[in-house]
Short mmCIF file of C-alpha atoms in Angstrom, two decimals:
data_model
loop_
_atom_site.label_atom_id
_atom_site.label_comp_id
_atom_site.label_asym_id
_atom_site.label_seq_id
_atom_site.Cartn_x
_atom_site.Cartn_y
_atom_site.Cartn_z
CA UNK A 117 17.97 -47.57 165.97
CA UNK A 118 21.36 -46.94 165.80
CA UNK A 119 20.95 -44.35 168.07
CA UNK A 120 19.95 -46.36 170.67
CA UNK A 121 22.31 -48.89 170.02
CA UNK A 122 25.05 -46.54 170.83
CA UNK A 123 23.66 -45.78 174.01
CA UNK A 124 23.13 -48.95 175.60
CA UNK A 125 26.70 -49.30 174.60
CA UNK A 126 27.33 -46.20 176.57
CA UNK A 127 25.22 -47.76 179.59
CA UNK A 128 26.91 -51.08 179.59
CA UNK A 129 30.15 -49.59 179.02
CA UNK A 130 29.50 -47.41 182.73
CA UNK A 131 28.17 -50.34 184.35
CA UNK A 132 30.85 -52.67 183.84
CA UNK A 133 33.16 -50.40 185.78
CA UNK A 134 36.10 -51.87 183.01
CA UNK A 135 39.68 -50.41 184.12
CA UNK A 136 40.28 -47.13 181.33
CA UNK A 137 42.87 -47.99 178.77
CA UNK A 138 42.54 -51.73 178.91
CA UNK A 139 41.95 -52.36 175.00
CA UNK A 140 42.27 -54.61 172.30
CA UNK A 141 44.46 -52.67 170.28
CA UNK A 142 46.64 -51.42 173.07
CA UNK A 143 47.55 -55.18 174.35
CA UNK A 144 50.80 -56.60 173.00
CA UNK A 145 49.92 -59.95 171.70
CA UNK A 146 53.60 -59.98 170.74
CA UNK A 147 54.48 -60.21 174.46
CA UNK A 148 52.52 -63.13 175.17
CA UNK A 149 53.05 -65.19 172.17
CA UNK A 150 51.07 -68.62 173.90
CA UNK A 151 47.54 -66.12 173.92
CA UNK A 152 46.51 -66.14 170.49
CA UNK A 153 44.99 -62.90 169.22
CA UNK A 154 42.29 -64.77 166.53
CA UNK A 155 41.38 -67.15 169.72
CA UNK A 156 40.66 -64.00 171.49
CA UNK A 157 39.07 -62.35 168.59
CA UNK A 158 36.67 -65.37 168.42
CA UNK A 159 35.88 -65.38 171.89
CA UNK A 160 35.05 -61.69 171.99
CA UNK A 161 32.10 -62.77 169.35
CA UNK A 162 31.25 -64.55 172.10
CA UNK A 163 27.98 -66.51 170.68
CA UNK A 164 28.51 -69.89 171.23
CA UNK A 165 30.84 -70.28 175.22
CA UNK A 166 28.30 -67.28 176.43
CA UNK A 167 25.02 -69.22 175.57
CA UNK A 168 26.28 -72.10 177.32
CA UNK A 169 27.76 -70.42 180.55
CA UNK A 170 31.66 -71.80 179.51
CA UNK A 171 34.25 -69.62 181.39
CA UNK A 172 37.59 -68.39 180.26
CA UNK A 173 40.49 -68.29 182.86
CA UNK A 174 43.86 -66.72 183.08
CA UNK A 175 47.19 -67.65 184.78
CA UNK A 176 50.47 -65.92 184.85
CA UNK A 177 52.51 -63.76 187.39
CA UNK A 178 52.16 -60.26 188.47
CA UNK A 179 51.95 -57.82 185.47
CA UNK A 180 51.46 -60.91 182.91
CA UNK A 181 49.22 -58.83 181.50
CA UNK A 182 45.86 -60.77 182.75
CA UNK A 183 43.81 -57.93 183.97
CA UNK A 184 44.26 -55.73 180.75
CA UNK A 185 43.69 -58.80 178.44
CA UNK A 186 40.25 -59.65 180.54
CA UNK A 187 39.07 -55.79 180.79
CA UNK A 188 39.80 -55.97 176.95
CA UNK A 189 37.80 -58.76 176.34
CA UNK A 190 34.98 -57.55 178.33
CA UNK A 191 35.08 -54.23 176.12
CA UNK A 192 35.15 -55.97 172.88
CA UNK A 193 31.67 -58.05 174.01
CA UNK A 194 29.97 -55.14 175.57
CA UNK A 195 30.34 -53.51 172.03
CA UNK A 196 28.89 -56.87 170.31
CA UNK A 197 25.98 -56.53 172.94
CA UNK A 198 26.66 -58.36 175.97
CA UNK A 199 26.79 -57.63 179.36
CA UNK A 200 29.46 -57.35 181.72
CA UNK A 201 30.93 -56.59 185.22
CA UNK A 202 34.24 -56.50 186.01
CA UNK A 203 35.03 -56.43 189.48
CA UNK A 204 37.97 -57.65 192.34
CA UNK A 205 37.28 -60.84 193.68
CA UNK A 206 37.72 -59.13 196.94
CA UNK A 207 35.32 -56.70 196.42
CA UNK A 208 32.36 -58.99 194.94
CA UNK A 209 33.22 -61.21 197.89
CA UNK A 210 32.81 -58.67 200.54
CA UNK A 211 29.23 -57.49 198.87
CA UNK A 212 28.07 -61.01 198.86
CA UNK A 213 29.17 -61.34 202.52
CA UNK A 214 26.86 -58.60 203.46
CA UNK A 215 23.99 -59.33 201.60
CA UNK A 216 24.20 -62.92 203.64
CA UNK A 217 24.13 -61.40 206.49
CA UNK A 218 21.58 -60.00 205.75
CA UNK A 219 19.37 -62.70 204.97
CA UNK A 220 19.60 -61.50 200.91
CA UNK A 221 22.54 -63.49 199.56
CA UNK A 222 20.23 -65.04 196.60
CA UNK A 223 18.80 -61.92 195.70
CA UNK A 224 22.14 -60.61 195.06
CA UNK A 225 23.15 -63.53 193.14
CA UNK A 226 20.17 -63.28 190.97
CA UNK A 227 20.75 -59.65 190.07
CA UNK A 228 23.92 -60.58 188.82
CA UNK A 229 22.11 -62.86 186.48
CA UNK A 230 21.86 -60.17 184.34
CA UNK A 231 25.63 -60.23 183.44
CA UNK A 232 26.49 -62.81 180.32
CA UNK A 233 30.35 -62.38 181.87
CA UNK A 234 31.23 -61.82 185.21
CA UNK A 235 35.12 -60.96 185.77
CA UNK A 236 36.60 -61.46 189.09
CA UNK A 237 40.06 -60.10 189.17
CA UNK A 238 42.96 -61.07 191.00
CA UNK A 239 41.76 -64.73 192.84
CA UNK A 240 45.25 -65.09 194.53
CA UNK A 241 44.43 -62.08 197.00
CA UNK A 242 41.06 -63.63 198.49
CA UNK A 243 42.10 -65.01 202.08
CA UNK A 244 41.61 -68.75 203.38
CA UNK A 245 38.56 -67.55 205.40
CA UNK A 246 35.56 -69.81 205.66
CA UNK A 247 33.11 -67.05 205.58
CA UNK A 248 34.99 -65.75 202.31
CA UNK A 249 35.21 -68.63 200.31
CA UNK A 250 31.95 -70.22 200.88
CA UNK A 251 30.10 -67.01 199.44
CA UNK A 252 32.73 -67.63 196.26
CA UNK A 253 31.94 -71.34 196.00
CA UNK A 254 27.84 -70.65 195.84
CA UNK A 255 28.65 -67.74 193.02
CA UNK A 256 30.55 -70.63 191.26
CA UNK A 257 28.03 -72.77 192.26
CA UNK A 258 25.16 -70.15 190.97
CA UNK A 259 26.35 -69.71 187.58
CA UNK A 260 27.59 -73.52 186.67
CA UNK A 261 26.65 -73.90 182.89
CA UNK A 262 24.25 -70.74 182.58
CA UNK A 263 26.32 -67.09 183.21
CA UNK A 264 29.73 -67.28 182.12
CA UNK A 265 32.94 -66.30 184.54
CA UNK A 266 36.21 -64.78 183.55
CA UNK A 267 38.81 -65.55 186.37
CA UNK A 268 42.03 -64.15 186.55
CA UNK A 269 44.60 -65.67 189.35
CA UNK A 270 48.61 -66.11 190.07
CA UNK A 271 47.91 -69.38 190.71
CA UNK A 272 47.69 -72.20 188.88
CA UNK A 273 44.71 -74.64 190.57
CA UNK A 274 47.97 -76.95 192.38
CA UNK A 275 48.01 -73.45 194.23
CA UNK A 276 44.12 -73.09 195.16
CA UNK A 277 44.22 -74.88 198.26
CA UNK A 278 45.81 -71.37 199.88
CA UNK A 279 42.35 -70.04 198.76
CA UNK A 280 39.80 -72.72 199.73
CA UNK A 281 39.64 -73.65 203.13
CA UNK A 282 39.37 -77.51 202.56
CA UNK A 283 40.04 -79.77 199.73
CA UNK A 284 36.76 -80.80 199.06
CA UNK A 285 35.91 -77.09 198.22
CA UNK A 286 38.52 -76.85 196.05
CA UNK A 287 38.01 -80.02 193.98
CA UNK A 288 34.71 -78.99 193.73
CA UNK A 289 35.09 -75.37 192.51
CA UNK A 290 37.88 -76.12 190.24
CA UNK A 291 35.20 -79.05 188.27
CA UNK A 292 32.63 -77.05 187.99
CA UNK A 293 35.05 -73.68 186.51
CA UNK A 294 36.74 -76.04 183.98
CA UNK A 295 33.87 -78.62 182.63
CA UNK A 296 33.22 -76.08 179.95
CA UNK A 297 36.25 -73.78 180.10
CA UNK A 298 39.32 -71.97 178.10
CA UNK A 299 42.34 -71.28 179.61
CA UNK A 300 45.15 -69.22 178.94
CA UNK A 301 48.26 -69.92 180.88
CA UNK A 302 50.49 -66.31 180.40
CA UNK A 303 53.78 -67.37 181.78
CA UNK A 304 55.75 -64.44 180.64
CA UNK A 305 57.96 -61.65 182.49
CA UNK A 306 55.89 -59.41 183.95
CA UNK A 307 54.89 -55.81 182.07
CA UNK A 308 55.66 -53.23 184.65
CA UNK A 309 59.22 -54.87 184.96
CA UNK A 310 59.97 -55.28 181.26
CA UNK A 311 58.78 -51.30 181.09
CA UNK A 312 60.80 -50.37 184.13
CA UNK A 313 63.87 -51.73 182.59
CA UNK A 314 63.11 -49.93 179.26
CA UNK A 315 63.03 -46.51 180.87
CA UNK A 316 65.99 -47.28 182.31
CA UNK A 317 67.57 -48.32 178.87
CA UNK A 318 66.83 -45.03 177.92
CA UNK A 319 64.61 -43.71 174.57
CA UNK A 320 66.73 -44.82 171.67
CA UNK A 321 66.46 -48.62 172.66
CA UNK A 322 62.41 -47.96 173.22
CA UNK A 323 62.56 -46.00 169.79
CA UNK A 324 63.82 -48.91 168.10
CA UNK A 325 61.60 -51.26 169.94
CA UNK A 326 58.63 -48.73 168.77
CA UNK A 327 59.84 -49.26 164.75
CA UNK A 328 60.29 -52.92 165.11
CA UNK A 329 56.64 -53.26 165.98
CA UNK A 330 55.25 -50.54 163.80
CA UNK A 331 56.95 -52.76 160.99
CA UNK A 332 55.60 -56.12 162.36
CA UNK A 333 52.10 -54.28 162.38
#
């Protein structure tokens, strides 16, 4: 039994197509101290927003750390047994666009039924094209209070009128992603930045940063 438990792990694991590295234990809750690390601990159980279809959503900047945290959590519930895809928004939305063309747009929503959390990454870099968004919308639409979403954007939803092409839409999309929703805002200085300037500090500063948080550990 075990056994088998490890490999449908394994198969859900390869499936998910999760970015490599993007764990738990290697995100520095320290670094964005409004995401609370027991929140996400509990949400990673998953149970009880996953059997209702709630969705979790994430806003900050570029390198807030929102992709790594959300290919984190989808790791931690693949290993308590659900399923999950991780994907671009840009690249789910193309697929869908090409299934409706041809003529099999609710077939491929259905097979991604099978998903308890679907991630789309990066919302800010879908364009304001009609075609685009409306595919988006009826995947919104599709999974409203049954398959839960994980959305990660730059944007707060002020913003999401560059992404829908009318305001309508927008309303729309934004009521039905937040009726039964958490949201982490991650309004911190961006990773790649803060690790840029550390290199450039040199390795006795990084050492000492390295103790400080073996200690806080």
């Amino acid at each position: 039994m075990a056994d088998r438990g490890r490999r449908r792990i394994a198969r859900h694991m390869a499936e998910a197509k999760l970015p490599a590295g993007k764990t738990l234990d290697s995100f520095q809750f320290e670094l964005v101290p409004m995401v609370s690390k027991a929140q996400v601990m509990a949400l990673v159980a998953g149970d009880s927003w996953l059997r209702t279809g709630a969705n979790l959503l994430l806003f900050g900047g570029q390198g807030a750390g929102k992709s790594h945290l959300a290919a984190a959590i989808g790791q931690g519930l693949i290993e308590n047994g659900w399923r999950v895809l991780f994907t671009r928004t840009t690249d789910l939305v193309q697929r869908l666009q090409v299934a409706r063309r041809e003529l099999a747009l609710e077939a491929a929503l259905a097979k991604l039924d099978k998903y308890h959390l679907l991630v789309l990454d990066d919302l800010a870099y879908l364009t304001k094209d009609q075609a685009e968004t409306s595919v988006l919308f009826e995947l919104i639409g599709t999974r409203y209070e049954r398959r839960s979403m994980l959305i990660t954007a730059n944007q707060a939803f002020g913003e999401w009128g560059k992404v829908f092409p009318d305001q309508a839409m927008t309303l729309a999309a934004i009521d039905r992603l937040v009726h039964h929703a958490t949201i982490f805002e991650m309004n911190v200085e961006s990773y790649r930045r803060r690790e840029a300037l550390e290199r450039k500090r040199g390795p006795d500063r990084r050492a000492a940063r390295a103790t400080i948080k073996t200690e806080a550990d």
